[in-house]
mmCIF file of C-alpha atoms and ligand atoms in Angstrom:
data_model
loop_
_atom_site.group_PDB
_atom_site.id
_atom_site.type_symbol
_atom_site.label_atom_id
_atom_site.label_comp_id
_atom_site.label_asym_id
_atom_site.label_seq_id
_atom_site.Cartn_x
_atom_site.Cartn_y
_atom_site.Cartn_z
ATOM 1 C CA MET A 1 -15.494 48.972 18.400
ATOM 2 C CA GLU A 2 -15.834 46.648 15.460
ATOM 3 C CA GLN A 3 -13.674 43.535 15.785
ATOM 4 C CA HIS A 4 -10.767 43.209 13.426
ATOM 5 C CA ILE A 5 -11.032 40.048 11.307
ATOM 6 C CA ILE A 6 -7.934 38.138 10.293
ATOM 7 C CA TYR A 7 -9.108 35.674 7.659
ATOM 8 C CA LEU A 8 -6.672 32.778 7.384
ATOM 9 C CA ASP A 9 -9.028 30.231 5.855
ATOM 10 C CA ASN A 10 -8.465 30.955 2.172
ATOM 11 C CA ASN A 11 -8.224 27.253 1.271
ATOM 12 C CA ALA A 12 -11.846 26.870 2.426
ATOM 13 C CA THR A 13 -12.913 29.755 0.238
ATOM 14 C CA THR A 14 -11.750 33.210 -0.806
ATOM 15 C CA PRO A 15 -13.624 36.502 -0.892
ATOM 16 C CA MET A 16 -14.403 37.775 -4.379
ATOM 17 C CA HIS A 17 -11.892 40.280 -5.774
ATOM 18 C CA GLU A 18 -13.399 43.761 -6.165
ATOM 19 C CA ASP A 19 -12.988 43.563 -9.960
ATOM 20 C CA VAL A 20 -14.904 40.264 -9.900
ATOM 21 C CA ILE A 21 -17.710 41.807 -7.824
ATOM 22 C CA GLU A 22 -17.976 44.697 -10.257
ATOM 23 C CA ALA A 23 -17.943 42.410 -13.310
ATOM 24 C CA VAL A 24 -20.572 40.060 -11.824
ATOM 25 C CA HIS A 25 -22.721 43.041 -10.908
ATOM 26 C CA GLU A 26 -22.487 44.512 -14.397
ATOM 27 C CA ALA A 27 -23.082 41.106 -16.001
ATOM 28 C CA HIS A 28 -26.614 41.056 -14.626
ATOM 29 C CA ILE A 29 -27.678 43.195 -17.571
ATOM 30 C CA LEU A 30 -26.712 40.177 -19.690
ATOM 31 C CA TYR A 31 -29.997 38.475 -18.849
ATOM 32 C CA GLY A 32 -30.525 37.010 -22.293
ATOM 33 C CA ASN A 33 -30.286 33.245 -22.438
ATOM 34 C CA ALA A 34 -26.879 32.574 -23.980
ATOM 35 C CA SER A 35 -28.479 29.897 -26.155
ATOM 36 C CA SER A 36 -30.961 32.382 -27.674
ATOM 37 C CA MET A 37 -30.224 33.565 -31.185
ATOM 38 C CA HIS A 38 -31.291 37.187 -30.688
ATOM 39 C CA GLY A 39 -29.042 40.073 -29.769
ATOM 40 C CA LEU A 40 -29.383 39.726 -25.980
ATOM 41 C CA GLY A 41 -28.642 36.019 -26.184
ATOM 42 C CA ARG A 42 -25.621 36.671 -28.380
ATOM 43 C CA ALA A 43 -24.299 39.300 -25.931
ATOM 44 C CA SER A 44 -24.397 36.707 -23.121
ATOM 45 C CA ALA A 45 -22.795 34.066 -25.316
ATOM 46 C CA GLN A 46 -20.013 36.463 -26.245
ATOM 47 C CA ALA A 47 -19.278 37.265 -22.580
ATOM 48 C CA ILE A 48 -19.162 33.540 -21.822
ATOM 49 C CA GLU A 49 -16.742 32.886 -24.652
ATOM 50 C CA GLN A 50 -14.414 35.637 -23.376
ATOM 51 C CA SER A 51 -14.409 33.979 -19.995
ATOM 52 C CA ARG A 52 -13.717 30.598 -21.569
ATOM 53 C CA GLN A 53 -10.668 32.127 -23.288
ATOM 54 C CA ALA A 54 -9.426 33.543 -19.980
ATOM 55 C CA ILE A 55 -9.710 30.120 -18.299
ATOM 56 C CA ALA A 56 -7.960 28.435 -21.233
ATOM 57 C CA SER A 57 -5.153 30.966 -21.070
ATOM 58 C CA LEU A 58 -4.780 30.465 -17.295
ATOM 59 C CA ILE A 59 -4.519 26.670 -17.456
ATOM 60 C CA ASP A 60 -2.822 26.478 -20.861
ATOM 61 C CA CYS A 61 -5.405 24.524 -22.816
ATOM 62 C CA SER A 62 -7.666 25.258 -25.750
ATOM 63 C CA ALA A 63 -10.913 27.183 -25.150
ATOM 64 C CA LYS A 64 -12.992 24.362 -26.612
ATOM 65 C CA GLU A 65 -11.635 22.046 -23.897
ATOM 66 C CA VAL A 66 -13.224 24.174 -21.148
ATOM 67 C CA VAL A 67 -16.564 22.958 -19.757
ATOM 68 C CA PHE A 68 -18.265 25.172 -17.167
ATOM 69 C CA THR A 69 -19.729 23.333 -14.174
ATOM 70 C CA SER A 70 -21.218 24.287 -10.812
ATOM 71 C CA GLY A 71 -17.831 23.812 -9.147
ATOM 72 C CA ALA A 72 -15.024 21.359 -8.607
ATOM 73 C CA SER A 73 -17.238 18.768 -6.866
ATOM 74 C CA GLU A 74 -19.330 18.475 -10.021
ATOM 75 C CA ALA A 75 -16.225 18.435 -12.228
ATOM 76 C CA ASN A 76 -14.691 15.621 -10.156
ATOM 77 C CA ASN A 77 -17.949 13.645 -10.151
ATOM 78 C CA THR A 78 -18.225 14.070 -13.928
ATOM 79 C CA VAL A 79 -14.810 12.486 -14.488
ATOM 80 C CA PHE A 80 -15.635 9.445 -12.365
ATOM 81 C CA SER A 81 -18.988 9.082 -14.086
ATOM 82 C CA ILE A 82 -17.305 9.133 -17.522
ATOM 83 C CA ILE A 83 -15.016 6.294 -16.474
ATOM 84 C CA ARG A 84 -17.866 4.403 -14.848
ATOM 85 C CA GLU A 85 -19.684 4.584 -18.184
ATOM 86 C CA GLN A 86 -16.623 3.254 -20.023
ATOM 87 C CA ILE A 87 -16.427 0.341 -17.596
ATOM 88 C CA ASP A 88 -20.192 -0.307 -17.851
ATOM 89 C CA LEU A 89 -19.847 -0.422 -21.627
ATOM 90 C CA GLY A 90 -17.438 -3.326 -21.202
ATOM 91 C CA SER A 91 -14.005 -1.675 -21.451
ATOM 92 C CA LYS A 92 -11.249 -4.122 -20.526
ATOM 93 C CA ARG A 93 -9.771 -1.282 -18.535
ATOM 94 C CA ASN A 94 -11.861 -1.510 -15.413
ATOM 95 C CA ARG A 95 -9.738 -0.231 -12.548
ATOM 96 C CA ILE A 96 -9.236 3.289 -11.166
ATOM 97 C CA ILE A 97 -6.275 4.524 -9.139
ATOM 98 C CA THR A 98 -6.547 7.530 -6.848
ATOM 99 C CA THR A 99 -4.933 8.480 -3.527
ATOM 100 C CA THR A 100 -5.866 8.358 0.151
ATOM 101 C CA ILE A 101 -5.765 12.166 0.551
ATOM 102 C CA GLU A 102 -8.073 13.443 -2.186
ATOM 103 C CA HIS A 103 -10.835 15.941 -1.477
ATOM 104 C CA PRO A 104 -14.117 14.432 -0.153
ATOM 105 C CA SER A 105 -15.736 15.002 -3.570
ATOM 106 C CA ILE A 106 -13.459 12.211 -4.769
ATOM 107 C CA ILE A 107 -13.084 10.151 -1.572
ATOM 108 C CA GLU A 108 -16.877 9.835 -1.228
ATOM 109 C CA THR A 109 -17.348 9.112 -4.942
ATOM 110 C CA VAL A 110 -14.766 6.335 -4.612
ATOM 111 C CA LYS A 111 -16.563 4.927 -1.554
ATOM 112 C CA TYR A 112 -19.844 4.948 -3.451
ATOM 113 C CA LEU A 113 -18.397 3.312 -6.576
ATOM 114 C CA LYS A 114 -16.619 0.670 -4.476
ATOM 115 C CA SER A 115 -19.943 -0.150 -2.806
ATOM 116 C CA ARG A 116 -21.304 -0.787 -6.311
ATOM 117 C CA GLY A 117 -18.495 -3.225 -7.070
ATOM 118 C CA TYR A 118 -16.065 -1.041 -9.053
ATOM 119 C CA LYS A 119 -12.344 -1.722 -8.605
ATOM 120 C CA ILE A 120 -10.513 1.257 -7.134
ATOM 121 C CA ASP A 121 -7.059 1.414 -5.556
ATOM 122 C CA GLU A 122 -6.126 4.290 -3.288
ATOM 123 C CA CYS A 123 -2.411 4.852 -3.573
ATOM 124 C CA PRO A 124 -0.828 5.550 -0.178
ATOM 125 C CA VAL A 125 1.203 8.706 0.419
ATOM 126 C CA ASP A 126 4.456 9.200 2.360
ATOM 127 C CA SER A 127 4.741 10.986 5.710
ATOM 128 C CA THR A 128 4.660 14.355 3.921
ATOM 129 C CA GLY A 129 1.509 13.511 1.940
ATOM 130 C CA ARG A 130 3.326 12.871 -1.344
ATOM 131 C CA VAL A 131 2.523 9.993 -3.640
ATOM 132 C CA ASP A 132 5.407 7.597 -3.590
ATOM 133 C CA LEU A 133 6.174 6.925 -7.250
ATOM 134 C CA ALA A 134 7.605 3.435 -6.607
ATOM 135 C CA THR A 135 4.364 2.377 -4.864
ATOM 136 C CA PHE A 136 2.343 4.091 -7.565
ATOM 137 C CA LYS A 137 4.217 2.212 -10.313
ATOM 138 C CA ARG A 138 3.408 -1.105 -8.640
ATOM 139 C CA LEU A 139 -0.304 -0.273 -8.730
ATOM 140 C CA LEU A 140 -0.291 0.605 -12.427
ATOM 141 C CA GLY A 141 -1.261 -1.946 -15.039
ATOM 142 C CA GLU A 142 -2.877 -2.418 -18.438
ATOM 143 C CA ASP A 143 -6.272 -2.734 -16.725
ATOM 144 C CA VAL A 144 -6.220 0.841 -15.365
ATOM 145 C CA ALA A 145 -8.777 3.146 -16.956
ATOM 146 C CA LEU A 146 -8.148 6.293 -14.900
ATOM 147 C CA VAL A 147 -5.597 7.749 -12.536
ATOM 148 C CA SER A 148 -6.911 10.659 -10.461
ATOM 149 C CA VAL A 149 -4.434 12.576 -8.280
ATOM 150 C CA MET A 150 -4.920 16.085 -6.929
ATOM 151 C CA THR A 151 -2.356 18.771 -7.867
ATOM 152 C CA GLY A 152 -2.072 20.228 -4.364
ATOM 153 C CA ASN A 153 -3.750 19.180 -1.136
ATOM 154 C CA ASN A 154 -6.315 21.489 0.463
ATOM 155 C CA GLU A 155 -5.290 20.655 4.010
ATOM 156 C CA ILE A 156 -1.522 20.247 4.160
ATOM 157 C CA GLY A 157 -0.637 21.897 0.849
ATOM 158 C CA THR A 158 1.492 19.035 -0.468
ATOM 159 C CA ILE A 159 2.044 19.264 -4.241
ATOM 160 C CA GLN A 160 2.055 15.990 -6.173
ATOM 161 C CA PRO A 161 4.453 15.041 -8.989
ATOM 162 C CA ILE A 162 1.686 15.200 -11.623
ATOM 163 C CA GLU A 163 3.965 15.270 -14.674
ATOM 164 C CA GLU A 164 5.697 12.042 -13.616
ATOM 165 C CA ILE A 165 2.377 10.448 -12.675
ATOM 166 C CA THR A 166 0.940 11.326 -16.092
ATOM 167 C CA GLU A 167 3.957 9.965 -17.935
ATOM 168 C CA LEU A 168 3.817 6.664 -16.054
ATOM 169 C CA SER A 169 0.036 6.377 -16.466
ATOM 170 C CA HIS A 170 0.018 7.196 -20.170
ATOM 171 C CA ALA A 171 2.747 4.590 -20.703
ATOM 172 C CA VAL A 172 0.201 1.911 -19.701
ATOM 173 C CA GLY A 173 -2.617 3.640 -21.591
ATOM 174 C CA ALA A 174 -4.525 5.028 -18.608
ATOM 175 C CA LEU A 175 -6.271 8.411 -18.653
ATOM 176 C CA VAL A 176 -5.231 11.004 -16.076
ATOM 177 C CA HIS A 177 -7.281 13.484 -14.065
ATOM 178 C CA THR A 178 -6.009 16.103 -11.650
ATOM 179 C CA ASP A 179 -8.061 18.127 -9.209
ATOM 180 C CA ALA A 180 -6.188 21.426 -9.460
ATOM 181 C CA THR A 181 -8.688 23.350 -7.315
ATOM 182 C CA GLN A 182 -6.190 24.395 -4.647
ATOM 183 C CA ALA A 183 -3.302 25.058 -7.000
ATOM 184 C CA ILE A 184 -4.937 27.679 -9.229
ATOM 185 C CA GLY A 185 -3.557 31.171 -8.672
ATOM 186 C CA LYS A 186 -0.846 29.842 -6.344
ATOM 187 C CA ILE A 187 1.452 27.824 -8.616
ATOM 188 C CA GLU A 188 1.685 27.458 -12.376
ATOM 189 C CA VAL A 189 -1.010 25.060 -13.598
ATOM 190 C CA SER A 190 -0.504 24.056 -17.213
ATOM 191 C CA MET A 191 -2.709 21.344 -18.606
ATOM 192 C CA ARG A 192 -0.287 20.955 -21.491
ATOM 193 C CA LYS A 193 2.850 20.601 -19.320
ATOM 194 C CA MET A 194 1.139 18.277 -16.853
ATOM 195 C CA GLY A 195 -0.172 16.292 -19.801
ATOM 196 C CA VAL A 196 -3.411 15.398 -18.030
ATOM 197 C CA ASP A 197 -6.607 14.459 -19.860
ATOM 198 C CA TYR A 198 -9.006 16.031 -17.328
ATOM 199 C CA LEU A 199 -8.536 18.918 -14.885
ATOM 200 C CA SER A 200 -10.952 20.335 -12.287
ATOM 201 C CA LEU A 201 -11.008 23.794 -10.769
ATOM 202 C CA SER A 202 -13.361 26.027 -8.785
ATOM 203 C CA GLY A 203 -14.002 29.785 -8.934
ATOM 204 C CA HIS A 204 -14.310 30.431 -5.217
ATOM 205 C CA LYS A 205 -10.764 29.316 -4.446
ATOM 206 C CA PHE A 206 -9.201 32.112 -6.478
ATOM 207 C CA TYR A 207 -11.380 35.165 -5.721
ATOM 208 C CA GLY A 208 -14.138 34.257 -8.157
ATOM 209 C CA PRO A 209 -17.783 33.484 -7.361
ATOM 210 C CA LYS A 210 -18.974 30.368 -5.540
ATOM 211 C CA GLY A 211 -20.981 27.759 -7.440
ATOM 212 C CA ILE A 212 -18.985 28.003 -10.647
ATOM 213 C CA GLY A 213 -16.115 25.793 -11.789
ATOM 214 C CA VAL A 214 -14.559 24.106 -14.743
ATOM 215 C CA LEU A 215 -13.790 20.662 -16.006
ATOM 216 C CA ALA A 216 -11.150 20.936 -18.719
ATOM 217 C CA VAL A 217 -11.257 17.949 -21.048
ATOM 218 C CA LYS A 218 -8.665 17.072 -23.685
ATOM 219 C CA THR A 219 -10.345 16.955 -27.084
ATOM 220 C CA LYS A 220 -9.705 13.255 -27.593
ATOM 221 C CA ALA A 221 -10.594 12.128 -24.064
ATOM 222 C CA PRO A 222 -13.836 10.183 -23.587
ATOM 223 C CA PHE A 223 -16.807 12.215 -22.372
ATOM 224 C CA THR A 224 -20.297 11.454 -21.112
ATOM 225 C CA PRO A 225 -22.322 14.264 -19.511
ATOM 226 C CA LEU A 226 -23.269 14.028 -15.858
ATOM 227 C CA VAL A 227 -26.122 16.488 -16.390
ATOM 228 C CA HIS A 228 -28.212 15.571 -19.449
ATOM 229 C CA GLY A 229 -30.570 18.062 -21.075
ATOM 230 C CA GLY A 230 -30.012 21.027 -23.386
ATOM 231 C CA HIS A 231 -27.129 21.392 -25.792
ATOM 232 C CA GLN A 232 -25.079 23.827 -23.699
ATOM 233 C CA GLU A 233 -21.307 23.295 -23.595
ATOM 234 C CA GLY A 234 -21.398 21.292 -26.794
ATOM 235 C CA GLY A 235 -23.717 18.763 -25.167
ATOM 236 C CA ARG A 236 -21.218 18.192 -22.345
ATOM 237 C CA ARG A 237 -23.113 19.924 -19.535
ATOM 238 C CA ALA A 238 -26.774 20.859 -19.772
ATOM 239 C CA GLY A 239 -28.420 23.780 -18.025
ATOM 240 C CA THR A 240 -28.976 27.466 -18.791
ATOM 241 C CA TYR A 241 -25.708 29.343 -18.537
ATOM 242 C CA ASN A 242 -24.923 31.041 -15.227
ATOM 243 C CA THR A 243 -23.687 34.053 -17.202
ATOM 244 C CA ALA A 244 -22.813 36.368 -14.309
ATOM 245 C CA SER A 245 -20.770 33.763 -12.462
ATOM 246 C CA ILE A 246 -19.050 32.673 -15.657
ATOM 247 C CA VAL A 247 -18.081 36.290 -16.300
ATOM 248 C CA GLY A 248 -16.830 36.466 -12.706
ATOM 249 C CA ILE A 249 -14.644 33.369 -12.934
ATOM 250 C CA GLY A 250 -13.179 34.740 -16.186
ATOM 251 C CA VAL A 251 -12.136 37.991 -14.495
ATOM 252 C CA ALA A 252 -10.702 35.981 -11.584
ATOM 253 C CA ALA A 253 -8.726 33.864 -14.071
ATOM 254 C CA LYS A 254 -7.214 36.957 -15.693
ATOM 255 C CA LEU A 255 -6.197 38.352 -12.293
ATOM 256 C CA ALA A 256 -4.757 34.984 -11.217
ATOM 257 C CA LYS A 257 -2.646 34.791 -14.346
ATOM 258 C CA ALA A 258 -1.411 38.380 -14.127
ATOM 259 C CA ASP A 259 -0.421 38.141 -10.461
ATOM 260 C CA LEU A 260 0.735 34.516 -10.274
ATOM 261 C CA GLN A 261 4.438 34.928 -9.566
ATOM 262 C CA ALA A 262 4.026 37.923 -7.246
ATOM 263 C CA GLU A 263 1.240 36.192 -5.277
ATOM 264 C CA HIS A 264 3.212 32.962 -5.073
ATOM 265 C CA ASP A 265 6.211 34.740 -3.555
ATOM 266 C CA ARG A 266 4.142 36.910 -1.222
ATOM 267 C CA LEU A 267 2.074 33.985 0.103
ATOM 268 C CA TRP A 268 5.165 31.881 0.662
ATOM 269 C CA SER A 269 6.900 34.654 2.604
ATOM 270 C CA LEU A 270 3.845 35.183 4.866
ATOM 271 C CA ARG A 271 3.580 31.430 5.423
ATOM 272 C CA GLU A 272 7.271 31.171 6.289
ATOM 273 C CA MET A 273 7.036 34.183 8.602
ATOM 274 C CA LEU A 274 4.251 32.457 10.507
ATOM 275 C CA ARG A 275 5.988 29.059 10.546
ATOM 276 C CA LYS A 276 9.235 30.485 11.905
ATOM 277 C CA GLY A 277 7.380 32.662 14.400
ATOM 278 C CA ILE A 278 5.386 29.684 15.729
ATOM 279 C CA GLU A 279 8.499 27.514 15.967
ATOM 280 C CA GLU A 280 10.338 30.264 17.870
ATOM 281 C CA ARG A 281 7.533 31.048 20.295
ATOM 282 C CA ILE A 282 5.810 27.724 20.937
ATOM 283 C CA PRO A 283 7.666 24.608 22.074
ATOM 284 C CA ASN A 284 6.862 21.156 20.739
ATOM 285 C CA VAL A 285 5.051 21.867 17.459
ATOM 286 C CA VAL A 286 4.999 19.730 14.323
ATOM 287 C CA VAL A 287 4.643 21.256 10.854
ATOM 288 C CA ASN A 288 2.714 18.884 8.600
ATOM 289 C CA GLY A 289 3.014 18.305 4.881
ATOM 290 C CA ASN A 290 5.900 18.526 2.470
ATOM 291 C CA GLN A 291 8.048 21.581 3.101
ATOM 292 C CA GLN A 292 9.683 21.488 -0.331
ATOM 293 C CA HIS A 293 6.640 20.734 -2.506
ATOM 294 C CA CYS A 294 4.026 22.876 -0.807
ATOM 295 C CA LEU A 295 1.311 25.297 -1.923
ATOM 296 C CA PRO A 296 2.678 28.691 -0.936
ATOM 297 C CA GLY A 297 -0.137 29.908 1.339
ATOM 298 C CA THR A 298 -0.764 26.744 3.343
ATOM 299 C CA LEU A 299 0.650 26.065 6.803
ATOM 300 C CA ASP A 300 -0.661 23.075 8.739
ATOM 301 C CA VAL A 301 0.661 22.715 12.279
ATOM 302 C CA SER A 302 0.014 20.194 15.040
ATOM 303 C CA PHE A 303 0.140 21.330 18.660
ATOM 304 C CA PRO A 304 0.447 18.214 20.845
ATOM 305 C CA HIS A 305 -1.650 18.339 24.066
ATOM 306 C CA ALA A 306 -3.992 20.960 22.634
ATOM 307 C CA GLU A 307 -7.227 20.107 20.807
ATOM 308 C CA GLY A 308 -7.562 21.544 17.287
ATOM 309 C CA GLU A 309 -11.199 22.550 17.781
ATOM 310 C CA SER A 310 -10.392 24.370 21.039
ATOM 311 C CA ILE A 311 -7.541 26.263 19.405
ATOM 312 C CA LEU A 312 -9.868 27.206 16.539
ATOM 313 C CA LEU A 313 -12.533 28.532 18.894
ATOM 314 C CA TYR A 314 -10.086 30.527 21.025
ATOM 315 C CA LEU A 315 -8.545 32.039 17.884
ATOM 316 C CA ASP A 316 -12.043 32.832 16.638
ATOM 317 C CA MET A 317 -12.683 34.816 19.832
ATOM 318 C CA GLU A 318 -9.647 36.926 18.875
ATOM 319 C CA GLY A 319 -11.035 37.456 15.367
ATOM 320 C CA ILE A 320 -8.643 34.969 13.734
ATOM 321 C CA MET A 321 -10.365 32.563 11.334
ATOM 322 C CA VAL A 322 -8.615 29.257 10.717
ATOM 323 C CA SER A 323 -9.605 25.679 10.152
ATOM 324 C CA THR A 324 -8.953 22.224 11.507
ATOM 325 C CA GLY A 325 -8.567 19.769 8.666
ATOM 326 C CA SER A 326 -10.725 20.546 5.657
ATOM 327 C CA ALA A 327 -13.903 22.583 6.024
ATOM 328 C CA CYS A 328 -15.824 19.889 4.175
ATOM 329 C CA ALA A 329 -14.748 17.259 6.683
ATOM 330 C CA SER A 330 -15.273 19.369 9.786
ATOM 331 C CA GLY A 331 -18.464 19.485 11.754
ATOM 332 C CA SER A 332 -17.323 16.242 13.295
ATOM 333 C CA LEU A 333 -14.606 15.768 15.865
ATOM 334 C CA GLU A 334 -12.910 13.150 13.721
ATOM 335 C CA PRO A 335 -9.187 13.692 13.271
ATOM 336 C CA SER A 336 -8.018 14.687 9.810
ATOM 337 C CA TYR A 337 -8.043 11.717 7.409
ATOM 338 C CA VAL A 338 -5.348 13.458 5.369
ATOM 339 C CA LEU A 339 -2.964 13.500 8.329
ATOM 340 C CA LEU A 340 -3.847 9.952 9.358
ATOM 341 C CA ALA A 341 -3.208 8.762 5.781
ATOM 342 C CA SER A 342 0.206 10.469 5.950
ATOM 343 C CA GLY A 343 0.995 8.352 9.006
ATOM 344 C CA VAL A 344 0.654 11.220 11.487
ATOM 345 C CA ASP A 345 -0.028 10.057 15.046
ATOM 346 C CA ILE A 346 -3.745 10.275 15.990
ATOM 347 C CA GLU A 347 -3.095 12.722 18.823
ATOM 348 C CA LEU A 348 -1.115 15.029 16.551
ATOM 349 C CA ALA A 349 -3.863 14.751 13.944
ATOM 350 C CA HIS A 350 -6.406 15.878 16.587
ATOM 351 C CA GLY A 351 -4.381 18.978 17.439
ATOM 352 C CA SER A 352 -3.801 20.319 13.950
ATOM 353 C CA ILE A 353 -4.619 23.765 12.645
ATOM 354 C CA ARG A 354 -4.562 24.897 9.037
ATOM 355 C CA PHE A 355 -3.610 28.503 8.390
ATOM 356 C CA SER A 356 -4.246 29.390 4.744
ATOM 357 C CA PHE A 357 -3.182 32.754 3.397
ATOM 358 C CA GLY A 358 -4.652 34.724 0.548
ATOM 359 C CA ARG A 359 -4.448 37.922 -1.449
ATOM 360 C CA TYR A 360 -5.654 40.174 1.369
ATOM 361 C CA ASN A 361 -3.371 38.978 4.164
ATOM 362 C CA THR A 362 -0.436 41.070 5.298
ATOM 363 C CA ALA A 363 2.586 40.770 7.603
ATOM 364 C CA ASP A 364 0.499 42.578 10.266
ATOM 365 C CA ASP A 365 -1.886 39.608 10.258
ATOM 366 C CA VAL A 366 1.025 37.275 10.965
ATOM 367 C CA ALA A 367 2.227 39.520 13.798
ATOM 368 C CA TYR A 368 -1.280 39.509 15.317
ATOM 369 C CA VAL A 369 -1.497 35.692 15.204
ATOM 370 C CA LEU A 370 1.967 35.420 16.742
ATOM 371 C CA GLU A 371 0.802 37.633 19.595
ATOM 372 C CA LYS A 372 -2.473 35.770 20.267
ATOM 373 C CA LEU A 373 -1.616 32.121 19.549
ATOM 374 C CA PRO A 374 1.165 31.306 22.075
ATOM 375 C CA PRO A 375 -0.896 32.130 25.222
ATOM 376 C CA ILE A 376 -3.836 30.115 23.815
ATOM 377 C CA ILE A 377 -1.674 27.031 23.308
ATOM 378 C CA LYS A 378 -0.080 27.510 26.734
ATOM 379 C CA ARG A 379 -3.465 27.731 28.424
ATOM 380 C CA LEU A 380 -4.885 24.703 26.603
ATOM 381 C CA ARG A 381 -1.818 22.646 27.409
ATOM 382 C CA GLU A 382 -2.125 23.584 31.076
ATOM 383 C CA MET A 383 -5.780 22.512 31.013
ATOM 384 C CA SER A 384 -4.865 19.218 29.381
ATOM 385 C CA THR A 385 -4.637 16.385 31.864
ATOM 386 C CA ARG A 386 -1.802 14.701 30.007
HETATM 387 N N1 LIG B 401 -11.317 19.843 -4.605
HETATM 388 C C1 LIG B 401 -10.545 20.476 -3.722
HETATM 389 C C2 LIG B 401 -9.094 20.125 -3.609
HETATM 390 C C3 LIG B 401 -11.097 21.453 -2.888
HETATM 391 O O1 LIG B 401 -10.346 22.075 -1.982
HETATM 392 C C4 LIG B 401 -12.487 21.748 -3.010
HETATM 393 C C5 LIG B 401 -13.142 22.800 -2.126
HETATM 394 N N2 LIG B 401 -12.994 22.572 -0.760
HETATM 395 C C6 LIG B 401 -13.241 21.049 -3.950
HETATM 396 C C7 LIG B 401 -12.607 20.105 -4.729
HETATM 397 C C8 LIG B 401 -14.708 21.294 -4.130
HETATM 398 O O2 LIG B 401 -14.931 22.475 -4.814
HETATM 399 P P1 LIG B 401 -16.410 23.108 -4.937
HETATM 400 O O3 LIG B 401 -16.649 23.780 -3.622
HETATM 401 O O4 LIG B 401 -16.302 24.060 -6.061
HETATM 402 O O5 LIG B 401 -17.338 22.001 -5.224
#
């Protein structure tokens, strides 16, 4: 009998929606280079512009502010490279502020830039992973070029007060970037309301294709391309258009917008069902992250005296796919840097599991996890020497 798969790793990536698969498949007839002036080229360009409109409508910005990239990692790297250029050109604003719990595509960029002598402050977060605005205010100053804070965290789901952060940052003249990759399709993401200058997102986190993303850039914000070459994207990102994936992310954006409120409520109720069920059935558990400001589908739980990786593997044997920490950081047995930065005890950080819900999960999935998880934790705790 084929094993039933319960996929609870939607923050790592989502499957493509069937409408996206169909649209991507059909878009392969659009093989003309979108930069070509003939009919086939124009057909591709038109499909790309429709997708650009759909993205702009989803994140509440103007279509000309949308730059297609290969994903959120590239979008994030582009922002830091723009600011690096500004600093290299002698701007008196030569400091960047970010946080300790950003995605590795920012954490590693920060490490690299620091090693090259750039001044970067990583604002600490509170025990729930939220930026403390009083601490943040103390870090701000007239020398700050960029503030980069993610909208919602991929591991613990904590949502940051981006509007307040933008207001404070703009008051001292700093530009603001938010990595909204995990928030898209789960909570309202409005570039206009948040007031940010740059925003990153990625197709594969909201049922679109992998390898396609967006950097949205306010018209007046500085820009230097990361990828130099042809004149695509108004000279902001070179390279022949990935037409099929761009069509796919556009369809995903339309679906995300249409279903936003319903998906938000459904994901939150599944997440709460699992949280309550775990708390009722398993003693001594700690729920990580901010319970008030939290992405609806994310539940991160620590199980003291049980190793995260062991829990993951036992769940995997039951067909339940989860994650410890972020997928990008796993592959090592290091505890989650996000939890450590939130002041979580190292042992608790080692025993954490992230359940992340998506469009295709149901209450039956929660019931199945609640049947399989308690005996696994019990067994692992019995095996533990502590
Ligand atoms: N930022 C966040 C918050 C993410 O969760 C991810 C994906 N794990 C990325 C950036 C990177 O996105 P991509 O895979 O499109 O490069």
